[in-house]
Rosetta silent file (secondary structure, phi, psi, omega in degrees, C-alpha in Angstrom):
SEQUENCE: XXXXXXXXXXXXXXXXXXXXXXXXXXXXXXXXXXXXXXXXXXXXXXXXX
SCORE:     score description
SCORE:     0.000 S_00000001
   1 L     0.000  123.505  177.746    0.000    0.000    0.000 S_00000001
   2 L    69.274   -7.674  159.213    1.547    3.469   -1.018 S_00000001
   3 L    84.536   18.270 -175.372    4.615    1.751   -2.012 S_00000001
   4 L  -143.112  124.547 -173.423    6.019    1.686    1.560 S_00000001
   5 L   -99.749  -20.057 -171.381    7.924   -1.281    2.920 S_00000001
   6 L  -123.875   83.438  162.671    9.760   -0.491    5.771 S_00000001
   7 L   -56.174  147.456  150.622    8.439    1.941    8.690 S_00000001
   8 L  -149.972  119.365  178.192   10.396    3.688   11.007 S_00000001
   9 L   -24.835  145.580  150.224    9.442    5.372   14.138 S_00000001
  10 L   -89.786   65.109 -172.641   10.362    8.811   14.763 S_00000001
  11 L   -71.906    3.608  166.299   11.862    7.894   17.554 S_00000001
  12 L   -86.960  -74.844  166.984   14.106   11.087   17.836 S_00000001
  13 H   -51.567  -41.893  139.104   10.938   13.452   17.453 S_00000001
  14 H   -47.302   -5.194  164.773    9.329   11.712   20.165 S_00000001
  15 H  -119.785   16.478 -145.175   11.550   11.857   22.292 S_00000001
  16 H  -106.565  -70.094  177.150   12.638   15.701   21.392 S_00000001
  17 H   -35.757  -65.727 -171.772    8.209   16.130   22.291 S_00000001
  18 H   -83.622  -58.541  176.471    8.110   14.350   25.660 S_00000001
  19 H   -41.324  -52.115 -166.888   11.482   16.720   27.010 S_00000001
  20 H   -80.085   -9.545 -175.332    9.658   19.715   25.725 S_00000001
  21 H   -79.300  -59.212  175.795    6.043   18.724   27.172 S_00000001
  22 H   -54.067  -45.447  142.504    8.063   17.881   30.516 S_00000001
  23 H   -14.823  -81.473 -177.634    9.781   21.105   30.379 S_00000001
  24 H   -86.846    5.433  132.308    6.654   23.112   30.222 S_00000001
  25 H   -72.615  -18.087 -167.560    5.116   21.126   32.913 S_00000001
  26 H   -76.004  -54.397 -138.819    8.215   21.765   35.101 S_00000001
  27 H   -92.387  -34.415 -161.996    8.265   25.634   34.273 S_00000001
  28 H   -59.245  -71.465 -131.498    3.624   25.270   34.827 S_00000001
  29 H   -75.518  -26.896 -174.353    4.146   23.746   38.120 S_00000001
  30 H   -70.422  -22.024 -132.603    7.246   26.401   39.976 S_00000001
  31 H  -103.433  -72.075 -172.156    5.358   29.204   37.889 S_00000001
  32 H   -69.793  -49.448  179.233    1.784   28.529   39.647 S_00000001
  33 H   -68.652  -30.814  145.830    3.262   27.272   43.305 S_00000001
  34 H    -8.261  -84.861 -179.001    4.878   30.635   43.020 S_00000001
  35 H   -63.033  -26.089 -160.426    1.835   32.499   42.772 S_00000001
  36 H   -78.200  -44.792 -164.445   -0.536   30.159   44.855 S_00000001
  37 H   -47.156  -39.148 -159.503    2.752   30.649   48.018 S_00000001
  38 H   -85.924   -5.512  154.792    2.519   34.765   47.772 S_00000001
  39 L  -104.792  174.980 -154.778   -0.871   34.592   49.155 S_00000001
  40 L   -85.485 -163.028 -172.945   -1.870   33.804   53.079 S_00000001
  41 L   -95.314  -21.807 -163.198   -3.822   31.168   53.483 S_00000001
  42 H   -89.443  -32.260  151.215   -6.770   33.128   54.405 S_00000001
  43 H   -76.567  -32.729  166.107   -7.046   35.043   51.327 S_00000001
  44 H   -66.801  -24.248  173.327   -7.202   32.049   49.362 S_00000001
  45 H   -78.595  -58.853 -171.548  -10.265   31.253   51.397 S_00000001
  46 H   -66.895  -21.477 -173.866  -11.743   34.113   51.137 S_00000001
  47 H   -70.381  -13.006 -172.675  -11.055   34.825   47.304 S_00000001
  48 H   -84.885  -24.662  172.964  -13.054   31.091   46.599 S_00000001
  49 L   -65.381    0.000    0.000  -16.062   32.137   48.608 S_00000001
């Protein structure tokens, strides 16, 4: 089919994808516990209410 006998993963791109995904979960999570730490505790209660 299509003339194509041999596959081969892009196993390089994939793994180039999952560093950069991890990466920008890494940067998400210091980024947000940042922000959630500079308020008390007690403002966070009150801002959800």
């Amino acid at each position: 089919m299509f003339n194509i006998r041999n596959y081969h993963y892009p196993l390089t791109a994939t793994v180039v994808m999952i560093a950069v995904l991890v990466f920008v979960q890494v940067i998400l999570v210091f980024v947000i516990g940042k922000s959630v730490k500079k308020d008390s505790l007690i403002d966070r209660i009150r801002f959800d209410n």
